[in-house]
PDB file of N, CA, C and O in Angstrom:
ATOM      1  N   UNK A  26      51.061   1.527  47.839  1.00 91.00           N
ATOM      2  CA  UNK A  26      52.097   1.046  46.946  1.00 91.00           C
ATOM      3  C   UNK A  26      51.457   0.837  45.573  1.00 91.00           C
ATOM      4  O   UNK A  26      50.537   0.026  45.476  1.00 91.00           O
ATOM      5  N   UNK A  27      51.808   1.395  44.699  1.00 97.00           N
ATOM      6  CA  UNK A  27      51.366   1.602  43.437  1.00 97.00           C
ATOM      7  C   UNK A  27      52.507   1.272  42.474  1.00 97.00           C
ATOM      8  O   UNK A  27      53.618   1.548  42.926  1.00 97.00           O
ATOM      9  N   UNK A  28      52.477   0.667  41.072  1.00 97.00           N
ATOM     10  CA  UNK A  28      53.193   0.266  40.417  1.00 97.00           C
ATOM     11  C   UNK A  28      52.434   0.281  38.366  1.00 97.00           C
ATOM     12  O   UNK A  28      51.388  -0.148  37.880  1.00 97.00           O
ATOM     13  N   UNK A  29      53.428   0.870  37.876  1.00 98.00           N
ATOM     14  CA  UNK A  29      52.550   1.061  36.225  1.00 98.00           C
ATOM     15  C   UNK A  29      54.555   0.531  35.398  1.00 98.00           C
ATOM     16  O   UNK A  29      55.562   0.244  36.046  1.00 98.00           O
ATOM     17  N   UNK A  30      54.397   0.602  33.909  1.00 97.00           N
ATOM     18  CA  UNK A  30      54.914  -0.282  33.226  1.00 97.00           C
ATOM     19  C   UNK A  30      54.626  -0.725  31.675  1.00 97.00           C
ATOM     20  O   UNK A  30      53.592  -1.273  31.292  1.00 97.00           O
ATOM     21  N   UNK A  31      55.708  -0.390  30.892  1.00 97.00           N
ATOM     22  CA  UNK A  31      55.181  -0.662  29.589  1.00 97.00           C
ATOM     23  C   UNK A  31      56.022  -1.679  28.738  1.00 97.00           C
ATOM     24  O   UNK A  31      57.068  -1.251  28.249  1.00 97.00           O
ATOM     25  N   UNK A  32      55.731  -2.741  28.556  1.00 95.00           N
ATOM     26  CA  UNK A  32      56.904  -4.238  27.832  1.00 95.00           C
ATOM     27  C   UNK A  32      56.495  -3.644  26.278  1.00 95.00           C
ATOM     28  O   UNK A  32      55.413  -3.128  26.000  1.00 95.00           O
ATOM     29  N   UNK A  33      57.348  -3.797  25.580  1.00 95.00           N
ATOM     30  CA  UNK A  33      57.504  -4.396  23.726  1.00 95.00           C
ATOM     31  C   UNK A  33      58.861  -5.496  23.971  1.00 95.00           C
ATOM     32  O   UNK A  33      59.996  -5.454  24.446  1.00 95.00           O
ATOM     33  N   UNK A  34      57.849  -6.581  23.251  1.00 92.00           N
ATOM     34  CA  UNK A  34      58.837  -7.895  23.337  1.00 92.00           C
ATOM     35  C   UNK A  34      58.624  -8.504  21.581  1.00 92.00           C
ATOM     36  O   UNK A  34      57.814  -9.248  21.028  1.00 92.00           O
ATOM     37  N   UNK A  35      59.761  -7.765  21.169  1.00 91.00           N
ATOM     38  CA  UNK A  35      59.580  -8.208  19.826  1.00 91.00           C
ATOM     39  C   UNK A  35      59.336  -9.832  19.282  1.00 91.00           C
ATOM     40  O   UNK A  35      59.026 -10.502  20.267  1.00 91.00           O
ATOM     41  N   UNK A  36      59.366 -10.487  18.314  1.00 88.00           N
ATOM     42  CA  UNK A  36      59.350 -11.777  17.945  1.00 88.00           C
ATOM     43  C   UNK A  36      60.785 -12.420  18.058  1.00 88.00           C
ATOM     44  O   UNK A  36      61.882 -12.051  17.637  1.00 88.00           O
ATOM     45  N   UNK A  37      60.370 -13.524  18.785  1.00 85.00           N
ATOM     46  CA  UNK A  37      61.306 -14.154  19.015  1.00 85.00           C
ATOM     47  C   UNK A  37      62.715 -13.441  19.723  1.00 85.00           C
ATOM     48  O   UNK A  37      63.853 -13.767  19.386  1.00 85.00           O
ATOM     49  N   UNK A  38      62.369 -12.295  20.881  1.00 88.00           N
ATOM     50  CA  UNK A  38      63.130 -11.491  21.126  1.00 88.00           C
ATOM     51  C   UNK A  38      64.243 -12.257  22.358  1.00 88.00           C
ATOM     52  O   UNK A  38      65.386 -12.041  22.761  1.00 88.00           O
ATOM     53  N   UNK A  39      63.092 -13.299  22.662  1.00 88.00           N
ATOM     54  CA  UNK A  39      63.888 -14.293  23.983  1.00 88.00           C
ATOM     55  C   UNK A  39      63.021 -15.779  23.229  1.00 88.00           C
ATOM     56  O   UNK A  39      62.276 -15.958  22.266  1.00 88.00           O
ATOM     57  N   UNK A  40      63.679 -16.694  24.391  1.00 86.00           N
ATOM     58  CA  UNK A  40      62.999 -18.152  24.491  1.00 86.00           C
ATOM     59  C   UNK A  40      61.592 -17.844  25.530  1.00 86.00           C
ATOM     60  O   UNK A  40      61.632 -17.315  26.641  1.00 86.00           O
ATOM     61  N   UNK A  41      60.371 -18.343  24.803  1.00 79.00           N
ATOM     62  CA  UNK A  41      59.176 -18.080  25.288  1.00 79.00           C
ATOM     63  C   UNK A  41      59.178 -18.444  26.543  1.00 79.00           C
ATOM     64  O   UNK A  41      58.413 -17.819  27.278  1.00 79.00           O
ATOM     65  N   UNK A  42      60.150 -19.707  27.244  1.00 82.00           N
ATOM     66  CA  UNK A  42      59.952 -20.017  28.317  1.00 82.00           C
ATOM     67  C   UNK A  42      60.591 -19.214  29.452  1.00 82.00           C
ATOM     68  O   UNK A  42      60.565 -19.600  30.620  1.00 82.00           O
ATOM     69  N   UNK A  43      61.154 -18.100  29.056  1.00 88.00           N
ATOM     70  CA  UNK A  43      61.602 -17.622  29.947  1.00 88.00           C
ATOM     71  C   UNK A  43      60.736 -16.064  29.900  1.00 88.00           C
ATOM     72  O   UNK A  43      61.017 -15.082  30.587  1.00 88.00           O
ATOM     73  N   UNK A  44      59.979 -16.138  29.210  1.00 87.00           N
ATOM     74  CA  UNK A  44      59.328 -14.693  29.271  1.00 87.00           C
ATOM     75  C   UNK A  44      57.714 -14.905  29.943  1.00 87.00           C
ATOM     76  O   UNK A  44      57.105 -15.975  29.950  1.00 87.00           O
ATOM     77  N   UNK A  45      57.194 -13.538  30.516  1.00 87.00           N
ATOM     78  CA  UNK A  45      56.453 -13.436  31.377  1.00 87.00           C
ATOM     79  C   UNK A  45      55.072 -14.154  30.749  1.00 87.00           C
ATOM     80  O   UNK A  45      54.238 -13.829  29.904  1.00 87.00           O
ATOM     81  N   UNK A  46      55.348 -15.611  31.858  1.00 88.00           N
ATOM     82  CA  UNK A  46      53.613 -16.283  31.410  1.00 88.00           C
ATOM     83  C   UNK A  46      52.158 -15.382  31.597  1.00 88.00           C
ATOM     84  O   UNK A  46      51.178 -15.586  30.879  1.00 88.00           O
ATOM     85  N   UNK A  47      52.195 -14.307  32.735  1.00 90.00           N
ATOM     86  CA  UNK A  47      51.214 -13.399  32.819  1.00 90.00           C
ATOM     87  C   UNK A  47      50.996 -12.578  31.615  1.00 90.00           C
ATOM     88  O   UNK A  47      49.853 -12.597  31.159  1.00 90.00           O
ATOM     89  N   UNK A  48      51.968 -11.791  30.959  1.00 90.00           N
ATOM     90  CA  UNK A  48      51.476 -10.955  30.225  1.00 90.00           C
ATOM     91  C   UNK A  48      51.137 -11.492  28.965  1.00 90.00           C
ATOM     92  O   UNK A  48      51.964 -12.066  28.257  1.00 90.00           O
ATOM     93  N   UNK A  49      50.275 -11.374  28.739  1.00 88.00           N
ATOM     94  CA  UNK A  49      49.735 -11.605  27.273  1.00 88.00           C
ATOM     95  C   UNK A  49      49.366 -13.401  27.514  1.00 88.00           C
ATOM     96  O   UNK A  49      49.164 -13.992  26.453  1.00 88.00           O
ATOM     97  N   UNK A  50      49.312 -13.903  28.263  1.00 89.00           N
ATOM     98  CA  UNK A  50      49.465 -15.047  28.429  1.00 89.00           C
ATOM     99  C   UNK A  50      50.432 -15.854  28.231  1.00 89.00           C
ATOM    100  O   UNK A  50      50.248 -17.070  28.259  1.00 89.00           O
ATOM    101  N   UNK A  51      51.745 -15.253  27.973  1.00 86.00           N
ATOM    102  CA  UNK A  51      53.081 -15.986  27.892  1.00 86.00           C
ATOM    103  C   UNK A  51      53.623 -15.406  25.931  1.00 86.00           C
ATOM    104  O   UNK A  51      53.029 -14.736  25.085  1.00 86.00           O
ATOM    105  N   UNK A  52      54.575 -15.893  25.940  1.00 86.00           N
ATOM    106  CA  UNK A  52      55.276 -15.935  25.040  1.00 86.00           C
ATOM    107  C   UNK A  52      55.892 -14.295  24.307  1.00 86.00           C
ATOM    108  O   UNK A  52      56.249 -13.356  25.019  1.00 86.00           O
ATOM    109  N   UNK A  53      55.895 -14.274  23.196  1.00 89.00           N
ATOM    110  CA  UNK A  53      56.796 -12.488  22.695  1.00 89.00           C
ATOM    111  C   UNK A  53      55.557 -12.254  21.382  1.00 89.00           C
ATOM    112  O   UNK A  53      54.471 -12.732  21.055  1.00 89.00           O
ATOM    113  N   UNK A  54      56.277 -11.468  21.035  1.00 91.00           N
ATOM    114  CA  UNK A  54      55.659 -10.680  19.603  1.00 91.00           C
ATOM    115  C   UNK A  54      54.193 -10.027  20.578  1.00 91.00           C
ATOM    116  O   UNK A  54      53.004 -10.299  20.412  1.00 91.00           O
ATOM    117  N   UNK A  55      54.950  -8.934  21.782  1.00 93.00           N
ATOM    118  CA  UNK A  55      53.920  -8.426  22.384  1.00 93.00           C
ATOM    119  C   UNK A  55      54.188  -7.151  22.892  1.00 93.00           C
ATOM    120  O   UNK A  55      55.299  -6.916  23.367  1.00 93.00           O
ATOM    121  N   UNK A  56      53.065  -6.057  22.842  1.00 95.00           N
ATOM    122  CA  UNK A  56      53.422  -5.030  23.591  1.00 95.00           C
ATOM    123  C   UNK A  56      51.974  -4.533  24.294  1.00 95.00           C
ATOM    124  O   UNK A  56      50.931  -4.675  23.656  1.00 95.00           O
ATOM    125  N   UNK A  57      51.968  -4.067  25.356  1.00 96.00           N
ATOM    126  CA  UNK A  57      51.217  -2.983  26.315  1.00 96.00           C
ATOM    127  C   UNK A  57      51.649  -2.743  27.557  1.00 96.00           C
ATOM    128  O   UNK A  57      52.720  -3.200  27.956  1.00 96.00           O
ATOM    129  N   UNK A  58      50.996  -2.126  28.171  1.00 97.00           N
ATOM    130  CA  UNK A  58      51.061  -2.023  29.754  1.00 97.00           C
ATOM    131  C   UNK A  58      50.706  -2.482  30.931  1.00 97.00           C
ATOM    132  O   UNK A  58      50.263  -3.623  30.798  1.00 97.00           O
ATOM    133  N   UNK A  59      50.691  -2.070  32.191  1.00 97.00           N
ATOM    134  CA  UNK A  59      50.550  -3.359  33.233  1.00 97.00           C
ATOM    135  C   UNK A  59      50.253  -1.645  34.365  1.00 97.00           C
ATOM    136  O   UNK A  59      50.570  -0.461  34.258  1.00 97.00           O
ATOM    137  N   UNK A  60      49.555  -2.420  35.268  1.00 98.00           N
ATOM    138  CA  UNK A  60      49.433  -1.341  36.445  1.00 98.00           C
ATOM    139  C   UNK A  60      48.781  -1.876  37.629  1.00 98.00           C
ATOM    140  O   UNK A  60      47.766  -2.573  37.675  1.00 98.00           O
ATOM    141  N   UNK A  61      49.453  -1.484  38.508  1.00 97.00           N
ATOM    142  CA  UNK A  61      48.256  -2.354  40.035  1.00 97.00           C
ATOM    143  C   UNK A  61      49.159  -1.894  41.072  1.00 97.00           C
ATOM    144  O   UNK A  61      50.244  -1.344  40.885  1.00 97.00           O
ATOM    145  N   UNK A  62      48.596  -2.177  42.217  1.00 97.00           N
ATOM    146  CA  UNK A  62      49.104  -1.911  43.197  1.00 97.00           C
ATOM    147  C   UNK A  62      48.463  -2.634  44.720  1.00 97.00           C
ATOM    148  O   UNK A  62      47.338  -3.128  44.789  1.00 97.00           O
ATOM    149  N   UNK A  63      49.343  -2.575  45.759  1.00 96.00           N
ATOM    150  CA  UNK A  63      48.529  -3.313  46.718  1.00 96.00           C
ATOM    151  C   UNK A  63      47.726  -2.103  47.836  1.00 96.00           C
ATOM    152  O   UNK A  63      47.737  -0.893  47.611  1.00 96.00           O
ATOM    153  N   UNK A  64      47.264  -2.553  48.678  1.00 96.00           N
ATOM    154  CA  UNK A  64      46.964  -1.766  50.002  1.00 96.00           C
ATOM    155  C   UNK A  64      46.244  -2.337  51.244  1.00 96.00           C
ATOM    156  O   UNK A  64      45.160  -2.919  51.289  1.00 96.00           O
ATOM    157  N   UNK A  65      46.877  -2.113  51.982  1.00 95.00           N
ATOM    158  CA  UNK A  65      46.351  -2.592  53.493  1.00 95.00           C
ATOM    159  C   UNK A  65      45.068  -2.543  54.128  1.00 95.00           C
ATOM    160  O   UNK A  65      44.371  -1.578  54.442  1.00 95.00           O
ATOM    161  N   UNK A  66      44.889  -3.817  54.257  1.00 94.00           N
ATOM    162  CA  UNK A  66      43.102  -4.024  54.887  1.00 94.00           C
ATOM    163  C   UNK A  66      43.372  -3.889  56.318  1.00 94.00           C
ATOM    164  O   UNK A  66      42.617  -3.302  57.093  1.00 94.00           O
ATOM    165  N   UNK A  67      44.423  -4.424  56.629  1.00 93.00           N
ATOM    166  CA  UNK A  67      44.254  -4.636  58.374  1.00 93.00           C
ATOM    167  C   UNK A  67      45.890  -4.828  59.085  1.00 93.00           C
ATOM    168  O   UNK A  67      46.887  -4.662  58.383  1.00 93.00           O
ATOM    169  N   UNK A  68      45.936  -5.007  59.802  1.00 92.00           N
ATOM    170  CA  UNK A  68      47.107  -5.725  60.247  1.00 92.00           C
ATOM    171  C   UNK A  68      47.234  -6.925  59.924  1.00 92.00           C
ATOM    172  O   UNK A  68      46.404  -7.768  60.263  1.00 92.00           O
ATOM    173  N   UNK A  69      48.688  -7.305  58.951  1.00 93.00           N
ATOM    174  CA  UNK A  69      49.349  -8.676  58.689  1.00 93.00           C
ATOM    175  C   UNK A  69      47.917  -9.048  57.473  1.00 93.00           C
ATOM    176  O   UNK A  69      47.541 -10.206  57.291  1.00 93.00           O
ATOM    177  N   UNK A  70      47.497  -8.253  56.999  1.00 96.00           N
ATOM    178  CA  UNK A  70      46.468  -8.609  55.969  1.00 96.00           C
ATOM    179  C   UNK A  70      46.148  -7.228  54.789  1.00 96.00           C
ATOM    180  O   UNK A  70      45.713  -6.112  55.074  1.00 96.00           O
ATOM    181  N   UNK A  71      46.526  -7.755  53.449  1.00 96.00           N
ATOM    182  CA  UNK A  71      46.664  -6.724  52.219  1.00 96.00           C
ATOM    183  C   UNK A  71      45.904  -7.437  51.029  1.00 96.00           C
ATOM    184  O   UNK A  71      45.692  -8.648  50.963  1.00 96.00           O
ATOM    185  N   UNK A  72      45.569  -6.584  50.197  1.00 97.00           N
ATOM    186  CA  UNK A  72      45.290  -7.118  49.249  1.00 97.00           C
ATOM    187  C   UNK A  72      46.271  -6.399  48.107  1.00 97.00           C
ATOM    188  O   UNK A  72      46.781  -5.294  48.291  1.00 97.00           O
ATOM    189  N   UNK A  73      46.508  -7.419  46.559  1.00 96.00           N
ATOM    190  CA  UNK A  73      47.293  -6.714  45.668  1.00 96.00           C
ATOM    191  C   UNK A  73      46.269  -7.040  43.956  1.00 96.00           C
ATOM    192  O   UNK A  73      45.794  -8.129  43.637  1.00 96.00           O
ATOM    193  N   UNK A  74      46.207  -6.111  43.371  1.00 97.00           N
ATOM    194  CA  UNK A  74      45.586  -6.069  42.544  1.00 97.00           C
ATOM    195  C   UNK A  74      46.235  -5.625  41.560  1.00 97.00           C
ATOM    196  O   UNK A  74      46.643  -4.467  41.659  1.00 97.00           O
ATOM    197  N   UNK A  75      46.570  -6.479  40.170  1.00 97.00           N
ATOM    198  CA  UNK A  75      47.447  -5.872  38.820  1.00 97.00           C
ATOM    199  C   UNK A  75      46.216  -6.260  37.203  1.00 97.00           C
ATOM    200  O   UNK A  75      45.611  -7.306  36.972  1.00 97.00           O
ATOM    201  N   UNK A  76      46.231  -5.376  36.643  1.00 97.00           N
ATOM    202  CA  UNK A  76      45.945  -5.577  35.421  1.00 97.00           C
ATOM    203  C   UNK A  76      46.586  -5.569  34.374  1.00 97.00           C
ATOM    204  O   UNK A  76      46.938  -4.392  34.292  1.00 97.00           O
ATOM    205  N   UNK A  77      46.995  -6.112  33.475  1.00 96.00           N
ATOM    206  CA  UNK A  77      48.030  -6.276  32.037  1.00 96.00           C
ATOM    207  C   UNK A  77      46.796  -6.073  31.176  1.00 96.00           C
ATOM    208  O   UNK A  77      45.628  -6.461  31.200  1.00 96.00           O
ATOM    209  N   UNK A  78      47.636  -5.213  30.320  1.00 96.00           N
ATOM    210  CA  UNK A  78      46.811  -5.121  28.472  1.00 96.00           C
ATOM    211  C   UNK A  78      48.382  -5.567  27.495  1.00 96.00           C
ATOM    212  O   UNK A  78      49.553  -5.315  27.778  1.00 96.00           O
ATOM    213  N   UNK A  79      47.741  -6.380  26.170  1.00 96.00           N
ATOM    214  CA  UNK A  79      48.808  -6.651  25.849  1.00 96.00           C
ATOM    215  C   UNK A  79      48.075  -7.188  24.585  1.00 96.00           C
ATOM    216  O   UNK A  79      47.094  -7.931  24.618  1.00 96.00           O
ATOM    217  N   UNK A  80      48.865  -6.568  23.133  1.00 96.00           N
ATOM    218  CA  UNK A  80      48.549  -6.577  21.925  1.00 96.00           C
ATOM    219  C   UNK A  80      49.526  -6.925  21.204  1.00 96.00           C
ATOM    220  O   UNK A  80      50.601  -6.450  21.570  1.00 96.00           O
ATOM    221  N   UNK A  81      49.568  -7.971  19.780  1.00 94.00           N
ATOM    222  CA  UNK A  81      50.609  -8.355  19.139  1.00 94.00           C
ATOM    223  C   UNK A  81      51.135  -6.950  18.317  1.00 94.00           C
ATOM    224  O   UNK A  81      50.475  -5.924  18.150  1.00 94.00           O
ATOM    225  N   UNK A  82      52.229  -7.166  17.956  1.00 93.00           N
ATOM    226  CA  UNK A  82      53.480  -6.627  17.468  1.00 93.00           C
ATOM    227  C   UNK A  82      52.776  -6.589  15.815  1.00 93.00           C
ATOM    228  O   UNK A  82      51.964  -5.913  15.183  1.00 93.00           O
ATOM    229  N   UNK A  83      53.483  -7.532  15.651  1.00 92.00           N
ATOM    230  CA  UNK A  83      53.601  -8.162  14.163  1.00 92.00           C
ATOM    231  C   UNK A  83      52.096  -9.379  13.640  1.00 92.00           C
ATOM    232  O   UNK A  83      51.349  -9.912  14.460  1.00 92.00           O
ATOM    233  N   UNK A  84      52.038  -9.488  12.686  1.00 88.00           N
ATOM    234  CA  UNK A  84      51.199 -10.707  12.287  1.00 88.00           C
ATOM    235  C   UNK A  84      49.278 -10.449  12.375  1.00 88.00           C
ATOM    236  O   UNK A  84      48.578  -9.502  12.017  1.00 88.00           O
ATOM    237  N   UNK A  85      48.874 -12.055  13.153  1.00 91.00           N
ATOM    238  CA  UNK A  85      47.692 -11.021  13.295  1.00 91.00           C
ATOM    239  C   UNK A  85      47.068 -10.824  14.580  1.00 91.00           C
ATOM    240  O   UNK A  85      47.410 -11.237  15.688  1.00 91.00           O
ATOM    241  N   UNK A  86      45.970 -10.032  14.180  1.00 92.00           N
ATOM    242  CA  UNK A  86      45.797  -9.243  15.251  1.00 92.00           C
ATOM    243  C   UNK A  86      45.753 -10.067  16.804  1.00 92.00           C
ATOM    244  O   UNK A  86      46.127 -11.229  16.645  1.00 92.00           O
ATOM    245  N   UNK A  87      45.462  -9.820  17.976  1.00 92.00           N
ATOM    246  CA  UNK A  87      45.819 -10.850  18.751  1.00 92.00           C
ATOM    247  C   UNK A  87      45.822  -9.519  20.346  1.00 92.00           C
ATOM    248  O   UNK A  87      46.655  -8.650  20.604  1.00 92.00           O
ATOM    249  N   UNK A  88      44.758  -9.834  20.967  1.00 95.00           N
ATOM    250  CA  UNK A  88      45.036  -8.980  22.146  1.00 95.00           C
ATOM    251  C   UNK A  88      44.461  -9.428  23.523  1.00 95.00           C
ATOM    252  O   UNK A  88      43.535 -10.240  23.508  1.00 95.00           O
ATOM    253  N   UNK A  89      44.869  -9.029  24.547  1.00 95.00           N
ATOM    254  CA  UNK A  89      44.672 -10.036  26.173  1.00 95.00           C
ATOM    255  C   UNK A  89      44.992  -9.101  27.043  1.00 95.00           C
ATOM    256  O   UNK A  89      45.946  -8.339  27.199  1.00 95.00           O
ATOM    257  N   UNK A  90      43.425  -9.441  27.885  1.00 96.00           N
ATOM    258  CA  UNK A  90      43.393  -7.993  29.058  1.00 96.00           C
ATOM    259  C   UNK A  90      43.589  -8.968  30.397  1.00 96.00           C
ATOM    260  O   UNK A  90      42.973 -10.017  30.203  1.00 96.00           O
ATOM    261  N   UNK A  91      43.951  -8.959  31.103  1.00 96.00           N
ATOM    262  CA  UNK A  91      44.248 -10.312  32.179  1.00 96.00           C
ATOM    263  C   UNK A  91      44.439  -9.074  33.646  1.00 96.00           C
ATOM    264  O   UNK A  91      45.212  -8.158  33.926  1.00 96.00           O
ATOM    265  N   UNK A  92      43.204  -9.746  34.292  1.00 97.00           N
ATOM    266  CA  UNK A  92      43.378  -8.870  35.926  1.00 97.00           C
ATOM    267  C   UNK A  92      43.729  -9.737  36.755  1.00 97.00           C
ATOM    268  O   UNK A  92      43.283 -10.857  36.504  1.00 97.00           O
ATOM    269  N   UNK A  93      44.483  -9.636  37.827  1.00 96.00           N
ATOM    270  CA  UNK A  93      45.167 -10.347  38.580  1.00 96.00           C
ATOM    271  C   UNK A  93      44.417  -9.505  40.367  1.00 96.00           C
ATOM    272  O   UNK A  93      44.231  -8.338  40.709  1.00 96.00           O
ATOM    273  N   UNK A  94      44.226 -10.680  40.974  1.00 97.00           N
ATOM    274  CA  UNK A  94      43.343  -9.993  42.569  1.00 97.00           C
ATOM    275  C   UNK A  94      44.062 -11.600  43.487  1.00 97.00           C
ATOM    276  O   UNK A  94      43.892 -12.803  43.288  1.00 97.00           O
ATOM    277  N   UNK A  95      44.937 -10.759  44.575  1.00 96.00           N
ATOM    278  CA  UNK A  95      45.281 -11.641  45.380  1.00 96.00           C
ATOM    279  C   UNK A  95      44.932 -10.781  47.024  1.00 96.00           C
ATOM    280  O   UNK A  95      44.960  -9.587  47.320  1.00 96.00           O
ATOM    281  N   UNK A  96      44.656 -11.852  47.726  1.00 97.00           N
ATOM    282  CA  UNK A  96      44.610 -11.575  49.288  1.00 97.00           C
ATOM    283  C   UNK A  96      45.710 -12.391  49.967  1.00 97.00           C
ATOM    284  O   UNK A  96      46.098 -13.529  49.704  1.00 97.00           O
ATOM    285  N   UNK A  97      46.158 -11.449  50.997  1.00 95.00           N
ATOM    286  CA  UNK A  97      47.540 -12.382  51.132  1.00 95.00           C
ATOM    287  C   UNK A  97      47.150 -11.411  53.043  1.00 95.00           C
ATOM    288  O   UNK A  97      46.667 -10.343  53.420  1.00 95.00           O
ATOM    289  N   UNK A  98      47.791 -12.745  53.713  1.00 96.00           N
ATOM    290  CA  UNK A  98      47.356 -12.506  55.367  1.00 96.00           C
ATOM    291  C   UNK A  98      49.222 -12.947  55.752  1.00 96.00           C
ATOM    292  O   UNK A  98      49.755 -13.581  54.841  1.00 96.00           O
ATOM    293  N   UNK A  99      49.739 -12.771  56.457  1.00 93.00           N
ATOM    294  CA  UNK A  99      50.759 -12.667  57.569  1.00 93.00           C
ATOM    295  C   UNK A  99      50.453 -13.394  58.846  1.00 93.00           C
ATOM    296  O   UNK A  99      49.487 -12.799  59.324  1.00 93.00           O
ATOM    297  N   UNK A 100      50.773 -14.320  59.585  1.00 87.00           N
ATOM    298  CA  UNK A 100      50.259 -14.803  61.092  1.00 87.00           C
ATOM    299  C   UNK A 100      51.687 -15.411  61.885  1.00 87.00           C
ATOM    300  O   UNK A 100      51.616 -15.846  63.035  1.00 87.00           O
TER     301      UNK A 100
END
């Protein structure tokens, strides 16, 4: 299971609190991409792995690479 993705969230395009705290570390006046995907270690046990890149719009410069690694089990 594989997953890719590209946000531009202009300034002030929403209320910060409702926009994605992961990307960019929260808030707008942002754009890049995102990609990850999970895959199966075992039975009832996966791992999922996403990376975001994400660079300001407008103003100044301002950029955030954020990897995301979860293990997640089923019982």
């Amino acid at each position: 299971n594989v997953h890719a993705g590209y946000k531009y969230l202009e300034s002030d395009a929403t209320i910060d609190a409702f926009a994605d705290s992961d990307f960019g570390l929260g808030g707008t006046n942002l754009k890049g991409y995102f990609v990850g995907g999970n895959i199966g270690l075992g039975d009832n046990v996966w791992a999922t792995l996403r990376w975001m890149s994400a660079n300001s719009i407008a103003g100044n410069p301002y950029a955030v690479d954020v990897l995301q690694v979860d293990l997640n089990a089923k019982f």
